[in-house]
Amino acid sequence: MGSLPFGATPQALDPEAIAGDSRAVLDFLADYYRDVDKYPVQPSDLKPGRLRDLIPSAAPEWGEPMEEVLDDVRQDILPGLTHWQSPRFFAYFPANASAAGLAGEMLSSGLNVVPFAWAASPAATELEGVVVDCMGALLGLPPRFLFSGGGGGVLHGSTCEAVVCTLVAARDRALSVLGHAAITRLVVYASDQTHATFQKGARIVGIPPPNFRVLPTSAASGYGLPAAAVRAAADRDAARGMVPLYLCATVGTTGLGAVDPVRELAGVARRHGMWLHVDAAYAGSAAICPEFRCHLDGAELADSVSMNPHKWLLTNMDCCCLWVASPSSLTDALSTDPEYLKNVAGAAANKTSAAAIDYKDWQLPLSRRFRAIKLWVVLRRYGAAGLRAHIRRHVTSAEWFEKAVAADERFEVVVQRKFSLVCFRLRPRFQGDGAVDENNRKILEAVNTSGRAFLTHFVVDGRFIIRLAIGGAKTELCHVRDVWELLQQKAADVLQQ
Amino acid sequence: MGSLPFGATPQALDPEAIAGDSRAVLDFLADYYRDVDKYPVQPSDLKPGRLRDLIPSAAPEWGEPMEEVLDDVRQDILPGLTHWQSPRFFAYFPANASAAGLAGEMLSSGLNVVPFAWAASPAATELEGVVVDCMGALLGLPPRFLFSGGGGGVLHGSTCEAVVCTLVAARDRALSVLGHAAITRLVVYASDQTHATFQKGARIVGIPPPNFRVLPTSAASGYGLPAAAVRAAADRDAARGMVPLYLCATVGTTGLGAVDPVRELAGVARRHGMWLHVDAAYAGSAAICPEFRCHLDGAELADSVSMNPHKWLLTNMDCCCLWVASPSSLTDALSTDPEYLKNVAGAAANKTSAAAIDYKDWQLPLSRRFRAIKLWVVLRRYGAAGLRAHIRRHVTSAEWFEKAVAADERFEVVVQRKFSLVCFRLRPRFQGDGAVDENNRKILEAVNTSGRAFLTHFVVDGRFIIRLAIGGAKTELCHVRDVWELLQQKAADVLQQ
């Protein structure tokens, strides 16, 4: 591996070449995870263009040894990364990782099969069917979303992809009745807390941007989307000839971790024949614990549900589960059948069995990775009990942090915590304290530039708030205690100024 | 690793856990690649539902040792896979893999950063900017598609994603002038050889399906899309109030490896203000060799170009390069700016520099993998010379095969080979031989069910033809000789019946 293992032609898949390159990367990763706690979470040098000055701007003419490549990763790339796997990463939502997730990804990438259709790699598509059923059952989804109950699931790369697929299915179901010109009358409903991916998704599928209704939420509803507001908006739209098409309910919003009242929203969706999608990208993972399953109440009435094991369930990027009650609504909108994908033997087998799924018709692209084996390795390796313990460990740390914030009179918890996300801020020092937002911003910036933790913010009801999202595989209570100490310190500094 | 390395809570990222699980997978993969030539390329037992009967349908309550998981992969999953990395896989297009591609994927998955915005992991987005420029230069793309020349590139997961993004950009540029109701008048042009992903993509973005023009090709133009036909169709459409929007040119079509006349098509696109996309998903890789660059002639006049290193350039799934001449046309259509993604320090840095790219606005999803490091490791490890040798090795094998077919009077080459795809068939035995298609089908089925090779077919001008797509990292001339021998054998059997 040190010197080049090949002459003019790379022996790209020789077992020795694989062993050499891969073992060097494993050693690198073992070092990385030994030290990841010591890196500044966000790079200390935030100067755009830094890397372009450091590394060559052209591919080398001759291959280079893996050691040199890894030296450059160590010296030039690591110092410029934001370390999502640091135990001190509390920003956005987690994208956690694990030994099993990595091992699963290595199997996926190592076997490198492309299961776009059953015949293109039968066991790979069949494993996907099994694993989405397993995962759905773990979350307590009703049988109608499982293959075993007439529905079914698919692994996408992202929520956006899942959303676009369901929007296309809902849109084409409506347009098949109304005619294509009615696309300008289709309306999508969401709250001001719904993830931006829905607005982007609606635009992508051709819904006119003004037809995306962003309904306000408030503290009174815990920032959940009030069903009455959707009903009023949809009634009003329907009365003036618009077509209510699609309603997004979120379980665990990105800004605040709020939960929409899915059951009540399902009633409104049914009233107008709307497609109801439940986005549980982050909080869905918590539903593997019975004590959190209540937040998915009513999801059994939805048309589709999605959650991302790549966020909080130890599954390395990427992996998003989408379940639908009616697979044909997806495949009617997304199927293609070009000659070059037909398989003589496969087609015969396919026609005889619902067990032979062509996943290309459940997603946007044709090609796809063997993600199923990754999620399957995670489930097998940690088991339901191990995964529940993992979720509860973070929730317990979040409880501790929430109590600590509430006990410090300088701070306040902004919304009641439901999962592992705590939203808080420095209180105003007096009625009408104009500096409070600026002070919170200063604290956040001081924490982040210290390199000892990385958090992000949100703005709700015009107030700047700080978010602590716990979910790193290496994050323990000690790291949460540390960041709280750091926040208190920086608060004292800011208030003293 | 043998017994469980954890109690109730998985120590998911401990260096020991990573080493244990990953090394077991590496040993597994080394065995796999040692034996991959011996597996039936397509599974011998093509019975849907086989796997569901073999593996548990629920996640285990307690974690299981990695050995048990790998035993199940070996016993239950491998026999059901179609082995895309077999040196005897000649179906569809290749999705080849390499030691460096796997190592790069391990780095991507191991670091598990999520570079959706510059501030979310600066060096990861900067590396992507560098690597797409490197790759573009290797292909001989003009500076206007590189960041260094005012354009830019992005790594997507699939051509479909790239196509949907460019369709949305083109659509919204048109609708911003014409109003949204004009969406029913937008027209997309392609040939009967264009990949199905364009038709699906146009449907996804809300173009009415009847507005997708599939223009016929013929042997006379080598199955390339005649510019005159596009011009006539677009003129006709424009005259009746339709809006020519988007034209796809393909360099290396899926069925036959045909090449559209990009330069001439660019003239037609310009005449009607259409977006021109060049899809070089497979054959783009060949353009790293100067002798194949002629096929991209005219691409410098396009609005966007895409190619997939995950097909023929030793980059494990997934990796699709998209270059655009006008990045703002993409970002105008795909940008979002929700509060929870803003980064105080990042935003300040961002505003001052074009080097700080928020890739979320260049793609469909928000979240994304660190694909850049994978492609970068492949380029570094094999070098331009190594990659050219890899391409030429396959092309040389394809030349040999083409000659062998031409020299056997029972067979004929259907279209002249341009890259590493050979399209051929058994000749009709006499004028009007009604059995010729059926005989070709029988030969293909006999070869595939033998397990000794896997090929797919196509239908052109009503004739059933066989495709041999060479591109596996382990495929050598000896494997191509073997499959030719096998085809000759099966032909003799079929003709004897």
Short mmCIF file of C-alpha atoms in Angstrom, two decimals, chain A residues 44-443:
data_model
loop_
_atom_site.label_atom_id
_atom_site.label_comp_id
_atom_site.label_asym_id
_atom_site.label_seq_id
_atom_site.Cartn_x
_atom_site.Cartn_y
_atom_site.Cartn_z
CA SER A 44 -11.37 27.77 14.56
CA ASP A 45 -10.32 29.26 11.22
CA LEU A 46 -13.56 30.21 9.49
CA LYS A 47 -12.05 31.64 6.33
CA PRO A 48 -13.70 30.53 3.09
CA GLY A 49 -11.31 29.24 0.47
CA ARG A 50 -8.81 27.90 2.99
CA LEU A 51 -8.73 24.39 1.52
CA ARG A 52 -8.42 25.45 -2.12
CA ASP A 53 -5.14 27.11 -1.19
CA LEU A 54 -3.84 23.96 0.48
CA ILE A 55 -4.57 21.12 -1.91
CA PRO A 56 -3.77 20.68 -5.61
CA SER A 57 -6.45 21.89 -7.97
CA ALA A 58 -5.88 19.09 -10.48
CA ALA A 59 -5.91 15.31 -10.26
CA PRO A 60 -2.38 13.87 -10.15
CA GLU A 61 -1.11 12.19 -13.29
CA TRP A 62 0.11 9.15 -11.34
CA GLY A 63 -1.55 7.42 -8.43
CA GLU A 64 -0.34 8.26 -4.94
CA PRO A 65 0.07 6.04 -1.86
CA MET A 66 -2.85 5.87 0.55
CA GLU A 67 -0.64 7.16 3.37
CA GLU A 68 -0.09 10.43 1.52
CA VAL A 69 -3.80 10.82 0.93
CA LEU A 70 -4.54 10.18 4.60
CA ASP A 71 -1.79 12.58 5.68
CA ASP A 72 -3.52 15.29 3.67
CA VAL A 73 -6.87 14.40 5.20
CA ARG A 74 -5.29 14.71 8.64
CA GLN A 75 -3.44 17.94 7.98
CA ASP A 76 -5.64 19.84 5.57
CA ILE A 77 -9.18 18.50 5.84
CA LEU A 78 -9.76 17.59 9.50
CA PRO A 79 -8.93 21.10 10.77
CA GLY A 80 -11.57 22.53 8.41
CA LEU A 81 -14.41 20.18 9.29
CA THR A 82 -17.27 20.74 11.67
CA HIS A 83 -17.15 17.49 13.63
CA TRP A 84 -20.67 16.11 13.64
CA GLN A 85 -19.52 13.06 15.64
CA SER A 86 -17.93 15.10 18.40
CA PRO A 87 -19.63 14.39 21.75
CA ARG A 88 -19.90 18.18 21.98
CA PHE A 89 -21.91 18.61 18.80
CA PHE A 90 -25.38 19.87 19.81
CA ALA A 91 -26.31 21.78 16.65
CA TYR A 92 -29.17 21.34 14.16
CA PHE A 93 -30.33 17.76 14.68
CA PRO A 94 -27.84 14.97 15.25
CA ALA A 95 -26.64 12.79 12.38
CA ASN A 96 -25.20 10.13 14.59
CA ALA A 97 -23.02 7.23 13.61
CA SER A 98 -21.96 3.90 15.04
CA ALA A 99 -19.58 1.02 14.57
CA ALA A 100 -22.47 -1.07 13.24
CA GLY A 101 -23.62 1.76 10.97
CA LEU A 102 -20.14 2.03 9.51
CA ALA A 103 -19.85 -1.76 9.18
CA GLY A 104 -23.22 -1.82 7.43
CA GLU A 105 -22.17 0.98 5.10
CA MET A 106 -18.98 -0.95 4.31
CA LEU A 107 -21.06 -3.98 3.38
CA SER A 108 -23.33 -1.83 1.22
CA SER A 109 -20.44 -0.10 -0.48
CA GLY A 110 -18.27 -3.22 -0.61
CA LEU A 111 -20.90 -5.43 -2.26
CA ASN A 112 -21.90 -2.43 -4.39
CA VAL A 113 -25.02 -3.95 -5.89
CA VAL A 114 -27.68 -1.67 -7.38
CA PRO A 115 -31.11 -2.98 -6.39
CA PHE A 116 -33.28 -0.68 -8.52
CA ALA A 117 -35.48 -3.61 -9.47
CA TRP A 118 -36.05 -6.98 -7.89
CA ALA A 119 -34.29 -8.74 -10.76
CA ALA A 120 -31.29 -6.41 -10.51
CA SER A 121 -30.43 -7.96 -7.14
CA PRO A 122 -33.27 -9.95 -5.58
CA ALA A 123 -32.01 -10.43 -2.01
CA ALA A 124 -31.11 -6.74 -1.72
CA THR A 125 -34.65 -5.59 -2.49
CA GLU A 126 -36.12 -8.35 -0.35
CA LEU A 127 -33.95 -7.35 2.60
CA GLU A 128 -35.25 -3.80 2.22
CA GLY A 129 -38.82 -5.05 2.42
CA VAL A 130 -38.03 -6.99 5.57
CA VAL A 131 -36.09 -4.20 7.25
CA VAL A 132 -38.72 -1.49 6.67
CA ASP A 133 -41.32 -3.85 8.11
CA CYS A 134 -39.05 -4.48 11.15
CA MET A 135 -38.49 -0.78 11.63
CA GLY A 136 -42.18 0.08 11.25
CA ALA A 137 -43.11 -2.53 13.81
CA LEU A 138 -40.45 -1.19 16.21
CA LEU A 139 -42.07 2.25 15.96
CA GLY A 140 -45.49 0.80 16.59
CA LEU A 141 -46.85 1.69 13.16
CA PRO A 142 -50.07 -0.13 12.31
CA PRO A 143 -49.96 -3.09 9.87
CA ARG A 144 -51.44 -0.98 7.06
CA PHE A 145 -48.01 0.62 6.58
CA LEU A 146 -46.17 -2.71 6.46
CA PHE A 147 -45.83 -5.06 3.53
CA SER A 148 -47.26 -7.73 5.77
CA GLY A 149 -50.40 -5.58 6.06
CA GLY A 150 -50.86 -4.37 2.48
CA GLY A 151 -48.81 -1.18 2.67
CA GLY A 152 -45.06 -0.97 2.46
CA GLY A 153 -41.88 0.96 2.93
CA VAL A 154 -38.78 2.09 1.12
CA LEU A 155 -35.41 3.53 2.14
CA HIS A 156 -34.70 6.95 0.70
CA GLY A 157 -31.68 9.17 1.18
CA SER A 158 -33.56 12.10 2.67
CA THR A 159 -36.90 13.37 3.87
CA CYS A 160 -36.99 15.71 0.89
CA GLU A 161 -36.93 12.77 -1.49
CA ALA A 162 -39.70 11.05 0.48
CA VAL A 163 -41.76 14.24 0.48
CA VAL A 164 -41.33 14.86 -3.24
CA CYS A 165 -42.43 11.29 -3.98
CA THR A 166 -45.57 11.61 -1.85
CA LEU A 167 -46.34 15.05 -3.27
CA VAL A 168 -46.07 13.69 -6.82
CA ALA A 169 -48.33 10.77 -5.88
CA ALA A 170 -50.93 13.09 -4.32
CA ARG A 171 -50.67 15.59 -7.18
CA ASP A 172 -51.10 13.02 -9.93
CA ARG A 173 -54.00 11.36 -8.14
CA ALA A 174 -55.74 14.76 -8.11
CA LEU A 175 -54.76 15.77 -11.65
CA SER A 176 -55.91 12.46 -13.10
CA VAL A 177 -59.42 13.60 -12.15
CA LEU A 178 -59.16 17.36 -12.59
CA GLY A 179 -56.85 17.62 -15.60
CA HIS A 180 -53.33 18.99 -15.62
CA ALA A 181 -54.32 22.67 -15.78
CA ALA A 182 -55.65 22.29 -12.22
CA ILE A 183 -52.06 22.17 -10.98
CA THR A 184 -52.35 25.91 -10.39
CA ARG A 185 -55.23 25.29 -7.97
CA LEU A 186 -53.56 22.68 -5.77
CA VAL A 187 -52.82 23.78 -2.20
CA VAL A 188 -50.39 22.39 0.38
CA TYR A 189 -50.80 23.11 4.11
CA ALA A 190 -48.08 23.32 6.72
CA SER A 191 -47.22 25.34 9.79
CA ASP A 192 -44.62 28.01 10.35
CA GLN A 193 -42.67 25.26 12.16
CA THR A 194 -42.77 22.73 9.30
CA HIS A 195 -39.40 21.90 7.80
CA ALA A 196 -38.41 24.01 4.78
CA THR A 197 -38.11 20.82 2.78
CA PHE A 198 -41.91 20.73 2.34
CA GLN A 199 -42.05 24.20 0.85
CA LYS A 200 -39.12 23.35 -1.41
CA GLY A 201 -40.69 19.98 -2.28
CA ALA A 202 -44.01 21.59 -3.21
CA ARG A 203 -42.19 24.04 -5.45
CA ILE A 204 -40.18 21.25 -7.08
CA VAL A 205 -43.31 19.33 -8.10
CA GLY A 206 -44.84 22.42 -9.68
CA ILE A 207 -47.28 23.65 -7.04
CA PRO A 208 -47.30 27.45 -7.40
CA PRO A 209 -45.34 28.90 -4.45
CA PRO A 210 -48.27 31.13 -3.35
CA ASN A 211 -50.34 27.94 -2.90
CA PHE A 212 -48.16 26.80 -0.03
CA ARG A 213 -50.07 27.83 3.12
CA VAL A 214 -47.86 28.52 6.11
CA LEU A 215 -50.23 28.55 9.08
CA PRO A 216 -49.09 30.27 12.26
CA THR A 217 -48.48 28.40 15.48
CA SER A 218 -48.17 29.83 18.96
CA ALA A 219 -47.12 29.03 22.49
CA ALA A 220 -50.78 28.26 23.26
CA SER A 221 -50.64 25.10 21.12
CA GLY A 222 -47.05 24.30 22.07
CA TYR A 223 -46.18 25.41 18.54
CA GLY A 224 -48.19 22.52 17.13
CA LEU A 225 -50.32 23.16 14.03
CA PRO A 226 -53.90 23.81 15.18
CA ALA A 227 -56.32 21.59 13.25
CA ALA A 228 -58.98 24.30 13.35
CA ALA A 229 -56.69 26.67 11.47
CA VAL A 230 -56.06 24.10 8.75
CA ARG A 231 -59.75 23.38 8.52
CA ALA A 232 -60.63 27.05 8.17
CA ALA A 233 -57.94 27.62 5.55
CA ALA A 234 -58.87 24.53 3.55
CA ASP A 235 -62.60 25.37 3.70
CA ARG A 236 -61.86 28.88 2.51
CA ASP A 237 -59.64 27.58 -0.31
CA ALA A 238 -62.17 24.98 -1.38
CA ALA A 239 -64.94 27.59 -1.40
CA ARG A 240 -63.01 29.70 -3.90
CA GLY A 241 -62.28 26.82 -6.21
CA MET A 242 -58.84 25.81 -4.93
CA VAL A 243 -58.03 22.15 -4.29
CA PRO A 244 -56.65 21.22 -0.85
CA LEU A 245 -54.10 18.55 -1.76
CA TYR A 246 -51.59 17.76 0.91
CA LEU A 247 -51.12 18.34 4.61
CA CYS A 248 -47.85 17.92 6.52
CA ALA A 249 -47.94 17.00 10.17
CA THR A 250 -44.65 17.03 12.03
CA VAL A 251 -43.73 15.00 15.09
CA GLY A 252 -40.72 16.82 16.50
CA THR A 253 -40.22 20.06 14.54
CA THR A 254 -36.71 21.21 13.74
CA GLY A 255 -36.84 24.54 15.51
CA LEU A 256 -38.50 23.53 18.77
CA GLY A 257 -39.26 19.82 18.77
CA ALA A 258 -42.99 20.58 18.68
CA VAL A 259 -45.57 17.92 17.89
CA ASP A 260 -48.55 18.53 15.63
CA PRO A 261 -51.88 16.96 16.66
CA VAL A 262 -51.82 14.22 14.06
CA ARG A 263 -55.19 12.67 14.91
CA GLU A 264 -57.06 15.97 14.63
CA LEU A 265 -55.19 16.90 11.46
CA ALA A 266 -56.16 13.54 9.98
CA GLY A 267 -59.81 14.52 10.43
CA VAL A 268 -59.29 17.71 8.44
CA ALA A 269 -57.31 15.86 5.77
CA ARG A 270 -60.10 13.33 5.37
CA ARG A 271 -62.74 16.08 5.13
CA HIS A 272 -60.97 17.47 2.07
CA GLY A 273 -59.54 14.28 0.61
CA MET A 274 -56.02 15.55 1.29
CA TRP A 275 -52.91 13.38 1.46
CA LEU A 276 -51.62 13.44 5.05
CA HIS A 277 -47.89 12.97 5.54
CA VAL A 278 -46.37 12.56 9.00
CA ASP A 279 -42.78 13.80 9.16
CA ALA A 280 -41.08 12.23 12.18
CA ALA A 281 -37.56 12.67 10.78
CA TYR A 282 -35.92 13.22 14.15
CA ALA A 283 -38.42 12.23 16.82
CA GLY A 284 -39.58 9.10 15.06
CA SER A 285 -36.57 7.30 16.50
CA ALA A 286 -37.91 7.93 20.01
CA ALA A 287 -41.05 5.97 19.15
CA ILE A 288 -39.09 2.75 19.56
CA CYS A 289 -39.60 3.43 23.29
CA PRO A 290 -43.22 2.87 24.35
CA GLU A 291 -43.20 6.02 26.50
CA PHE A 292 -42.78 8.21 23.39
CA ARG A 293 -45.17 6.39 21.11
CA CYS A 294 -48.05 8.68 22.18
CA HIS A 295 -46.59 11.42 19.99
CA LEU A 296 -47.36 9.37 16.91
CA ASP A 297 -50.98 9.03 17.96
CA GLY A 298 -53.15 9.34 14.86
CA ALA A 299 -50.34 8.43 12.45
CA GLU A 300 -52.34 5.31 11.67
CA LEU A 301 -54.76 7.60 9.79
CA ALA A 302 -52.08 9.11 7.56
CA ASP A 303 -51.25 8.27 3.97
CA SER A 304 -47.52 8.22 4.63
CA VAL A 305 -45.01 8.44 7.46
CA SER A 306 -41.28 9.10 7.33
CA MET A 307 -38.42 9.06 9.81
CA ASN A 308 -34.62 9.15 9.48
CA PRO A 309 -32.56 6.48 11.21
CA HIS A 310 -29.61 8.61 10.03
CA LYS A 311 -30.52 11.26 12.55
CA TRP A 312 -30.88 9.65 15.94
CA LEU A 313 -30.73 5.89 15.39
CA LEU A 314 -27.02 5.16 14.98
CA THR A 315 -27.31 4.70 11.22
CA ASN A 316 -24.61 6.54 9.29
CA MET A 317 -25.73 8.85 6.48
CA ASP A 318 -27.93 8.31 4.62
CA CYS A 319 -31.14 6.47 5.52
CA CYS A 320 -34.74 7.74 5.53
CA CYS A 321 -37.65 5.32 5.96
CA LEU A 322 -40.85 6.13 4.09
CA TRP A 323 -43.97 4.05 4.67
CA VAL A 324 -47.12 4.36 2.59
CA ALA A 325 -50.53 2.84 3.12
CA SER A 326 -51.12 2.56 -0.62
CA PRO A 327 -48.01 1.54 -2.56
CA SER A 328 -49.88 1.80 -5.85
CA SER A 329 -50.39 5.54 -5.33
CA LEU A 330 -46.60 5.89 -5.39
CA THR A 331 -45.93 3.48 -8.20
CA ASP A 332 -48.73 4.90 -10.39
CA ALA A 333 -46.90 8.22 -10.33
CA LEU A 334 -43.29 7.06 -10.44
CA SER A 335 -43.14 3.94 -12.60
CA THR A 336 -41.08 3.61 -15.74
CA ASP A 337 -40.60 0.53 -17.82
CA PRO A 338 -37.91 1.04 -20.44
CA GLU A 339 -36.78 -1.93 -22.47
CA TYR A 340 -33.18 -1.84 -21.22
CA LEU A 341 -34.31 -2.50 -17.64
CA LYS A 342 -36.45 -5.48 -18.45
CA ASN A 343 -35.19 -8.84 -17.36
CA VAL A 344 -36.44 -11.92 -19.05
CA ALA A 345 -36.27 -14.25 -16.08
CA GLY A 346 -37.03 -11.48 -13.61
CA ALA A 347 -40.17 -10.36 -15.39
CA ALA A 348 -41.63 -13.84 -15.24
CA ALA A 349 -40.88 -14.16 -11.53
CA ASN A 350 -42.07 -10.63 -10.92
CA LYS A 351 -45.50 -11.09 -12.34
CA THR A 352 -46.24 -13.95 -10.06
CA SER A 353 -45.43 -12.31 -6.77
CA ALA A 354 -45.94 -9.16 -4.78
CA ALA A 355 -42.71 -10.09 -3.01
CA ALA A 356 -40.70 -8.94 -6.04
CA ILE A 357 -40.56 -5.17 -5.59
CA ASP A 358 -39.08 -2.81 -8.16
CA TYR A 359 -37.97 -0.02 -5.85
CA LYS A 360 -37.14 2.31 -8.76
CA ASP A 361 -40.90 2.92 -8.86
CA TRP A 362 -40.96 4.00 -5.19
CA GLN A 363 -38.38 6.75 -5.52
CA LEU A 364 -37.03 9.52 -7.75
CA PRO A 365 -33.81 8.04 -9.18
CA LEU A 366 -33.29 4.78 -10.98
CA SER A 367 -30.05 3.77 -9.32
CA ARG A 368 -29.85 3.29 -5.58
CA ARG A 369 -27.56 2.04 -2.86
CA PHE A 370 -28.02 -1.11 -0.80
CA ARG A 371 -29.04 0.90 2.27
CA ALA A 372 -31.11 -1.94 3.68
CA ILE A 373 -28.09 -3.91 4.79
CA LYS A 374 -26.81 -0.95 6.81
CA LEU A 375 -30.03 -0.48 8.75
CA TRP A 376 -30.32 -4.23 9.18
CA VAL A 377 -26.81 -4.50 10.65
CA VAL A 378 -27.65 -1.70 13.12
CA LEU A 379 -30.87 -3.43 14.21
CA ARG A 380 -29.17 -6.81 14.55
CA ARG A 381 -26.07 -5.53 16.28
CA TYR A 382 -27.69 -3.34 18.95
CA GLY A 383 -31.12 -4.93 19.18
CA ALA A 384 -34.29 -3.12 20.16
CA ALA A 385 -33.17 -2.97 23.79
CA GLY A 386 -29.79 -1.44 22.92
CA LEU A 387 -31.40 1.18 20.70
CA ARG A 388 -33.96 2.08 23.37
CA ALA A 389 -31.16 2.49 25.91
CA HIS A 390 -29.37 4.78 23.44
CA ILE A 391 -32.46 7.00 23.02
CA ARG A 392 -33.19 7.09 26.75
CA ARG A 393 -29.61 8.02 27.60
CA HIS A 394 -29.96 11.19 25.51
CA VAL A 395 -33.39 11.99 26.85
CA THR A 396 -32.11 11.64 30.41
CA SER A 397 -29.26 14.05 29.66
CA ALA A 398 -31.75 16.48 28.12
CA GLU A 399 -33.92 16.26 31.24
CA TRP A 400 -30.89 17.05 33.36
CA PHE A 401 -30.04 20.06 31.17
CA GLU A 402 -33.62 21.33 31.14
CA LYS A 403 -33.72 21.22 34.95
CA ALA A 404 -30.36 22.97 35.21
CA VAL A 405 -31.58 25.78 32.93
CA ALA A 406 -34.83 26.12 34.87
CA ALA A 407 -32.90 26.30 38.15
CA ASP A 408 -30.72 29.20 36.98
CA GLU A 409 -32.69 32.40 37.27
CA ARG A 410 -30.72 34.09 34.49
CA PHE A 411 -32.10 31.55 31.98
CA GLU A 412 -35.47 30.24 30.89
CA VAL A 413 -36.70 27.17 29.05
CA VAL A 414 -38.66 28.43 26.06
CA VAL A 415 -40.85 25.42 25.28
CA GLN A 416 -41.39 22.28 27.23
CA ARG A 417 -38.95 19.60 26.12
CA LYS A 418 -40.47 16.45 24.63
CA PHE A 419 -37.44 14.54 23.35
CA SER A 420 -33.73 15.34 23.50
CA LEU A 421 -33.92 18.92 22.21
CA VAL A 422 -33.90 21.73 24.80
CA CYS A 423 -34.79 25.26 23.69
CA PHE A 424 -33.77 27.99 26.11
CA ARG A 425 -32.42 31.49 26.38
CA LEU A 426 -31.09 34.10 28.71
CA ARG A 427 -34.11 35.85 30.23
CA PRO A 428 -34.73 39.55 29.65
CA ARG A 429 -33.19 41.35 32.65
CA PHE A 430 -36.15 43.72 32.86
CA GLN A 431 -39.45 44.35 31.12
CA GLY A 432 -38.67 45.35 27.53
CA ASP A 433 -34.97 44.48 27.66
CA GLY A 434 -33.95 45.32 24.11
CA ALA A 435 -30.55 43.69 24.51
CA VAL A 436 -31.81 40.21 25.34
CA ASP A 437 -31.67 38.83 21.79
CA GLU A 438 -28.25 40.32 21.21
CA ASN A 439 -27.00 38.88 24.49
CA ASN A 440 -28.22 35.40 23.58
CA ARG A 441 -26.56 35.72 20.22
CA LYS A 442 -23.32 36.75 21.92
CA ILE A 443 -23.42 33.78 24.30
#
